PDB file of C-alpha atoms in Angstrom:
ATOM      1  CA  MET A   1     -47.731 -36.517 -24.566  1.00 52.00           C
ATOM      2  CA  HIS A   2     -48.534 -34.379 -21.573  1.00 57.00           C
ATOM      3  CA  THR A   3     -48.395 -30.596 -21.859  1.00 60.00           C
ATOM      4  CA  THR A   4     -49.064 -28.013 -19.222  1.00 63.00           C
ATOM      5  CA  SER A   5     -50.011 -24.413 -19.670  1.00 73.00           C
ATOM      6  CA  TYR A   6     -47.530 -21.688 -18.876  1.00 78.00           C
ATOM      7  CA  ASN A   7     -47.877 -20.396 -15.327  1.00 80.00           C
ATOM      8  CA  HIS A   8     -47.509 -16.609 -15.542  1.00 84.00           C
ATOM      9  CA  ALA A   9     -48.018 -16.027 -11.816  1.00 85.00           C
ATOM     10  CA  HIS A  10     -45.235 -18.470 -10.936  1.00 87.00           C
ATOM     11  CA  ASP A  11     -42.865 -16.888 -13.472  1.00 89.00           C
ATOM     12  CA  LYS A  12     -43.571 -13.387 -12.130  1.00 92.00           C
ATOM     13  CA  ALA A  13     -43.073 -14.636  -8.574  1.00 90.00           C
ATOM     14  CA  GLN A  14     -39.713 -16.157  -9.530  1.00 92.00           C
ATOM     15  CA  LEU A  15     -38.572 -12.931 -11.211  1.00 92.00           C
ATOM     16  CA  LEU A  16     -39.593 -10.942  -8.158  1.00 91.00           C
ATOM     17  CA  ALA A  17     -37.798 -13.387  -5.863  1.00 92.00           C
ATOM     18  CA  ARG A  18     -34.614 -13.072  -7.924  1.00 94.00           C
ATOM     19  CA  ARG A  19     -34.834  -9.294  -7.803  1.00 94.00           C
ATOM     20  CA  HIS A  20     -35.257  -9.336  -4.023  1.00 92.00           C
ATOM     21  CA  GLU A  21     -32.334 -11.761  -3.752  1.00 93.00           C
ATOM     22  CA  ARG A  22     -30.150  -9.342  -5.751  1.00 94.00           C
ATOM     23  CA  ASP A  23     -31.305  -6.495  -3.512  1.00 92.00           C
ATOM     24  CA  LEU A  24     -30.359  -8.527  -0.447  1.00 92.00           C
ATOM     25  CA  HIS A  25     -26.898  -9.309  -1.842  1.00 94.00           C
ATOM     26  CA  TRP A  26     -26.430  -5.637  -2.724  1.00 93.00           C
ATOM     27  CA  ALA A  27     -27.384  -4.546   0.809  1.00 91.00           C
ATOM     28  CA  LYS A  28     -25.009  -7.083   2.365  1.00 93.00           C
ATOM     29  CA  GLU A  29     -22.167  -6.013   0.068  1.00 94.00           C
ATOM     30  CA  ARG A  30     -22.875  -2.375   0.867  1.00 92.00           C
ATOM     31  CA  ARG A  31     -22.644  -3.226   4.570  1.00 93.00           C
ATOM     32  CA  ARG A  32     -19.278  -4.940   3.998  1.00 94.00           C
ATOM     33  CA  GLN A  33     -18.083  -1.905   2.053  1.00 94.00           C
ATOM     34  CA  HIS A  34     -19.068   0.377   4.945  1.00 93.00           C
ATOM     35  CA  GLU A  35     -17.128  -1.849   7.326  1.00 94.00           C
ATOM     36  CA  ARG A  36     -14.049  -1.754   5.061  1.00 95.00           C
ATOM     37  CA  GLU A  37     -14.254   2.034   4.773  1.00 94.00           C
ATOM     38  CA  SER A  38     -14.573   2.344   8.550  1.00 95.00           C
ATOM     39  CA  ALA A  39     -11.536   0.114   9.069  1.00 95.00           C
ATOM     40  CA  GLU A  40      -9.513   2.209   6.609  1.00 95.00           C
ATOM     41  CA  ALA A  41     -10.615   5.415   8.353  1.00 95.00           C
ATOM     42  CA  ARG A  42      -9.624   4.010  11.752  1.00 95.00           C
ATOM     43  CA  ALA A  43      -6.224   3.061  10.314  1.00 95.00           C
ATOM     44  CA  VAL A  44      -5.692   6.582   8.923  1.00 94.00           C
ATOM     45  CA  LEU A  45      -6.578   8.149  12.263  1.00 94.00           C
ATOM     46  CA  ALA A  46      -4.486   5.629  14.211  1.00 95.00           C
ATOM     47  CA  ALA A  47      -1.370   6.483  12.217  1.00 93.00           C
ATOM     48  CA  ARG A  48       0.638   9.416  13.453  1.00 93.00           C
ATOM     49  CA  PRO A  49       0.361  12.463  11.166  1.00 90.00           C
ATOM     50  CA  LEU A  50       4.135  12.644  10.802  1.00 90.00           C
ATOM     51  CA  ARG A  51       4.195   9.028   9.612  1.00 91.00           C
ATOM     52  CA  LEU A  52       1.618   9.865   6.935  1.00 90.00           C
ATOM     53  CA  ALA A  53       3.601  12.935   5.877  1.00 92.00           C
ATOM     54  CA  ARG A  54       6.978  11.203   5.923  1.00 93.00           C
ATOM     55  CA  SER A  55       7.147  10.353   2.230  1.00 92.00           C
ATOM     56  CA  ALA A  56       6.071  13.850   1.167  1.00 92.00           C
ATOM     57  CA  LEU A  57       8.631  15.445   3.465  1.00 93.00           C
ATOM     58  CA  TRP A  58      11.460  13.116   2.408  1.00 95.00           C
ATOM     59  CA  SER A  59      10.620  13.564  -1.276  1.00 94.00           C
ATOM     60  CA  GLY A  60      10.468  17.326  -0.902  1.00 94.00           C
ATOM     61  CA  GLY A  61      13.711  17.445   1.063  1.00 94.00           C
ATOM     62  CA  SER A  62      15.469  15.248  -1.480  1.00 95.00           C
ATOM     63  CA  LEU A  63      14.242  17.359  -4.375  1.00 93.00           C
ATOM     64  CA  LEU A  64      15.349  20.537  -2.598  1.00 94.00           C
ATOM     65  CA  ALA A  65      18.815  19.054  -1.983  1.00 95.00           C
ATOM     66  CA  VAL A  66      19.147  17.978  -5.628  1.00 94.00           C
ATOM     67  CA  THR A  67      17.902  21.370  -6.763  1.00 93.00           C
ATOM     68  CA  ALA A  68      20.411  23.169  -4.514  1.00 93.00           C
ATOM     69  CA  ALA A  69      23.240  21.018  -5.839  1.00 94.00           C
ATOM     70  CA  ALA A  70      22.187  21.541  -9.469  1.00 92.00           C
ATOM     71  CA  TRP A  71      21.802  25.259  -8.813  1.00 90.00           C
ATOM     72  CA  ALA A  72      25.311  25.514  -7.352  1.00 91.00           C
ATOM     73  CA  VAL A  73      26.799  23.543 -10.232  1.00 92.00           C
ATOM     74  CA  ALA A  74      24.934  25.656 -12.782  1.00 90.00           C
ATOM     75  CA  LEU A  75      26.176  28.882 -11.190  1.00 87.00           C
ATOM     76  CA  THR A  76      29.787  27.698 -11.370  1.00 89.00           C
ATOM     77  CA  VAL A  77      29.495  26.480 -14.962  1.00 90.00           C
ATOM     78  CA  VAL A  78      27.593  29.289 -16.698  1.00 88.00           C
ATOM     79  CA  GLU A  79      28.897  32.731 -17.495  1.00 89.00           C
ATOM     80  CA  PRO A  80      28.078  35.506 -15.022  1.00 86.00           C
ATOM     81  CA  SER A  81      25.658  37.069 -17.516  1.00 88.00           C
ATOM     82  CA  TRP A  82      23.443  33.941 -17.261  1.00 88.00           C
ATOM     83  CA  SER A  83      23.416  33.800 -13.458  1.00 88.00           C
ATOM     84  CA  ALA A  84      20.120  35.729 -13.270  1.00 91.00           C
ATOM     85  CA  VAL A  85      18.447  33.130 -15.514  1.00 90.00           C
ATOM     86  CA  VAL A  86      19.877  30.268 -13.419  1.00 89.00           C
ATOM     87  CA  ASP A  87      18.713  32.005 -10.225  1.00 90.00           C
ATOM     88  CA  GLY A  88      15.227  32.444 -11.664  1.00 92.00           C
ATOM     89  CA  ALA A  89      15.014  28.821 -12.793  1.00 91.00           C
ATOM     90  CA  GLY A  90      16.309  27.564  -9.470  1.00 91.00           C
ATOM     91  CA  ALA A  91      13.850  29.729  -7.554  1.00 93.00           C
ATOM     92  CA  LEU A  92      10.970  28.419  -9.694  1.00 95.00           C
ATOM     93  CA  VAL A  93      11.984  24.806  -9.060  1.00 93.00           C
ATOM     94  CA  VAL A  94      12.268  25.436  -5.311  1.00 94.00           C
ATOM     95  CA  LEU A  95       8.876  27.146  -5.312  1.00 96.00           C
ATOM     96  CA  ALA A  96       7.337  24.239  -7.238  1.00 95.00           C
ATOM     97  CA  VAL A  97       8.741  21.719  -4.755  1.00 94.00           C
ATOM     98  CA  VAL A  98       7.505  23.717  -1.752  1.00 95.00           C
ATOM     99  CA  VAL A  99       4.042  24.067  -3.299  1.00 96.00           C
ATOM    100  CA  ALA A 100       3.935  20.330  -4.110  1.00 95.00           C
ATOM    101  CA  VAL A 101       4.863  19.438  -0.526  1.00 94.00           C
ATOM    102  CA  GLY A 102       2.220  21.872   0.749  1.00 95.00           C
ATOM    103  CA  VAL A 103      -0.406  20.287  -1.475  1.00 96.00           C
ATOM    104  CA  ALA A 104       0.590  16.799  -0.286  1.00 94.00           C
ATOM    105  CA  LEU A 105       0.334  17.873   3.354  1.00 95.00           C
ATOM    106  CA  GLY A 106      -3.032  19.488   2.652  1.00 95.00           C
ATOM    107  CA  ARG A 107      -4.277  16.233   1.117  1.00 95.00           C
ATOM    108  CA  ILE A 108      -3.164  14.321   4.188  1.00 95.00           C
ATOM    109  CA  ARG A 109      -5.023  16.757   6.419  1.00 95.00           C
ATOM    110  CA  ALA A 110      -8.151  16.489   4.241  1.00 96.00           C
ATOM    111  CA  ARG A 111      -7.896  12.692   4.290  1.00 95.00           C
ATOM    112  CA  ARG A 112      -7.781  12.683   8.095  1.00 96.00           C
ATOM    113  CA  ALA A 113     -10.752  15.074   8.248  1.00 96.00           C
ATOM    114  CA  ALA A 114     -12.723  12.835   5.881  1.00 96.00           C
ATOM    115  CA  ALA A 115     -11.859   9.817   8.039  1.00 96.00           C
ATOM    116  CA  ARG A 116     -13.121  11.633  11.143  1.00 96.00           C
ATOM    117  CA  ALA A 117     -16.362  12.566   9.352  1.00 95.00           C
ATOM    118  CA  LEU A 118     -16.843   9.006   8.116  1.00 94.00           C
ATOM    119  CA  LEU A 119     -16.379   7.556  11.590  1.00 94.00           C
ATOM    120  CA  HIS A 120     -18.702  10.194  13.017  1.00 94.00           C
ATOM    121  CA  SER A 121     -21.477   9.105  10.620  1.00 93.00           C
ATOM    122  CA  ARG A 122     -20.694   5.390  10.958  1.00 90.00           C
ATOM    123  CA  GLY A 123     -23.695   4.606  13.138  1.00 88.00           C
ATOM    124  CA  ASP A 124     -26.147   6.265  10.782  1.00 90.00           C
ATOM    125  CA  ARG A 125     -24.622   4.564   7.751  1.00 89.00           C
ATOM    126  CA  LEU A 126     -24.686   1.129   9.349  1.00 88.00           C
ATOM    127  CA  SER A 127     -28.241   1.516  10.629  1.00 90.00           C
ATOM    128  CA  HIS A 128     -29.311   2.579   7.143  1.00 89.00           C
ATOM    129  CA  THR A 129     -27.730  -0.475   5.512  1.00 89.00           C
ATOM    130  CA  GLN A 130     -29.137  -2.660   8.304  1.00 90.00           C
ATOM    131  CA  TYR A 131     -32.576  -1.285   7.450  1.00 92.00           C
ATOM    132  CA  HIS A 132     -32.037  -2.245   3.789  1.00 90.00           C
ATOM    133  CA  ILE A 133     -30.880  -5.717   4.783  1.00 91.00           C
ATOM    134  CA  HIS A 134     -33.889  -6.165   7.043  1.00 92.00           C
ATOM    135  CA  GLU A 135     -36.322  -5.008   4.367  1.00 92.00           C
ATOM    136  CA  SER A 136     -34.635  -7.106   1.676  1.00 91.00           C
ATOM    137  CA  VAL A 137     -34.703 -10.243   3.813  1.00 92.00           C
ATOM    138  CA  HIS A 138     -38.413  -9.919   4.470  1.00 92.00           C
ATOM    139  CA  SER A 139     -39.182  -9.078   0.841  1.00 92.00           C
ATOM    140  CA  PHE A 140     -37.120 -12.062  -0.294  1.00 91.00           C
ATOM    141  CA  ILE A 141     -38.869 -14.417   2.123  1.00 93.00           C
ATOM    142  CA  ASP A 142     -42.290 -13.162   1.026  1.00 92.00           C
ATOM    143  CA  ALA A 143     -41.309 -13.561  -2.621  1.00 91.00           C
ATOM    144  CA  ARG A 144     -40.076 -17.134  -2.044  1.00 92.00           C
ATOM    145  CA  VAL A 145     -43.371 -17.955  -0.340  1.00 92.00           C
ATOM    146  CA  ASP A 146     -45.188 -16.598  -3.393  1.00 90.00           C
ATOM    147  CA  VAL A 147     -43.018 -18.769  -5.646  1.00 90.00           C
ATOM    148  CA  VAL A 148     -43.950 -21.855  -3.673  1.00 89.00           C
ATOM    149  CA  ASN A 149     -47.625 -20.903  -3.487  1.00 89.00           C
ATOM    150  CA  THR A 150     -47.934 -20.259  -7.231  1.00 87.00           C
ATOM    151  CA  ARG A 151     -46.305 -23.533  -8.175  1.00 82.00           C
ATOM    152  CA  THR A 152     -48.768 -25.895  -9.790  1.00 75.00           C
ATOM    153  CA  SER A 153     -48.425 -29.568  -9.307  1.00 63.00           C
ATOM    154  CA  ILE A 154     -48.439 -31.817 -12.349  1.00 57.00           C
ATOM    155  CA  PRO A 155     -50.701 -34.801 -11.906  1.00 55.00           C
ATOM    156  CA  ALA A 156     -48.919 -38.107 -12.313  1.00 50.00           C
TER     157      ALA A 156
END
């Protein structure tokens, strides 16, 4: 029976190589994520602002129309003594809809501003991830060389 001693240097070299391989995969995935984010930002800026705001405006307009209809029906159905309460409730609903549409339009504006900022910093972000990829590749290659160099051959 032939036994060999445990090679600690080879095991450490393999662990280091695996870590550098994970770092390399992380850097590549981060680069892909930056590219996806840049594509999404370009799409947001390419779309017309009115197209982005269309659903908020249609929703708000629809809710205002329904509210106006419900308000008119409520005023015809309730007694005159309750008309102040109906007016107050209707005004609150209209105010809530207008505020919600304003918030939605503000979010669209903020989203476009964030897309502009992201595209403005795109070069710096990509060069940073390229630096990580470059460093990870060289570290991985060096670690693989160490794995090969620490391997001991078993005599036949």
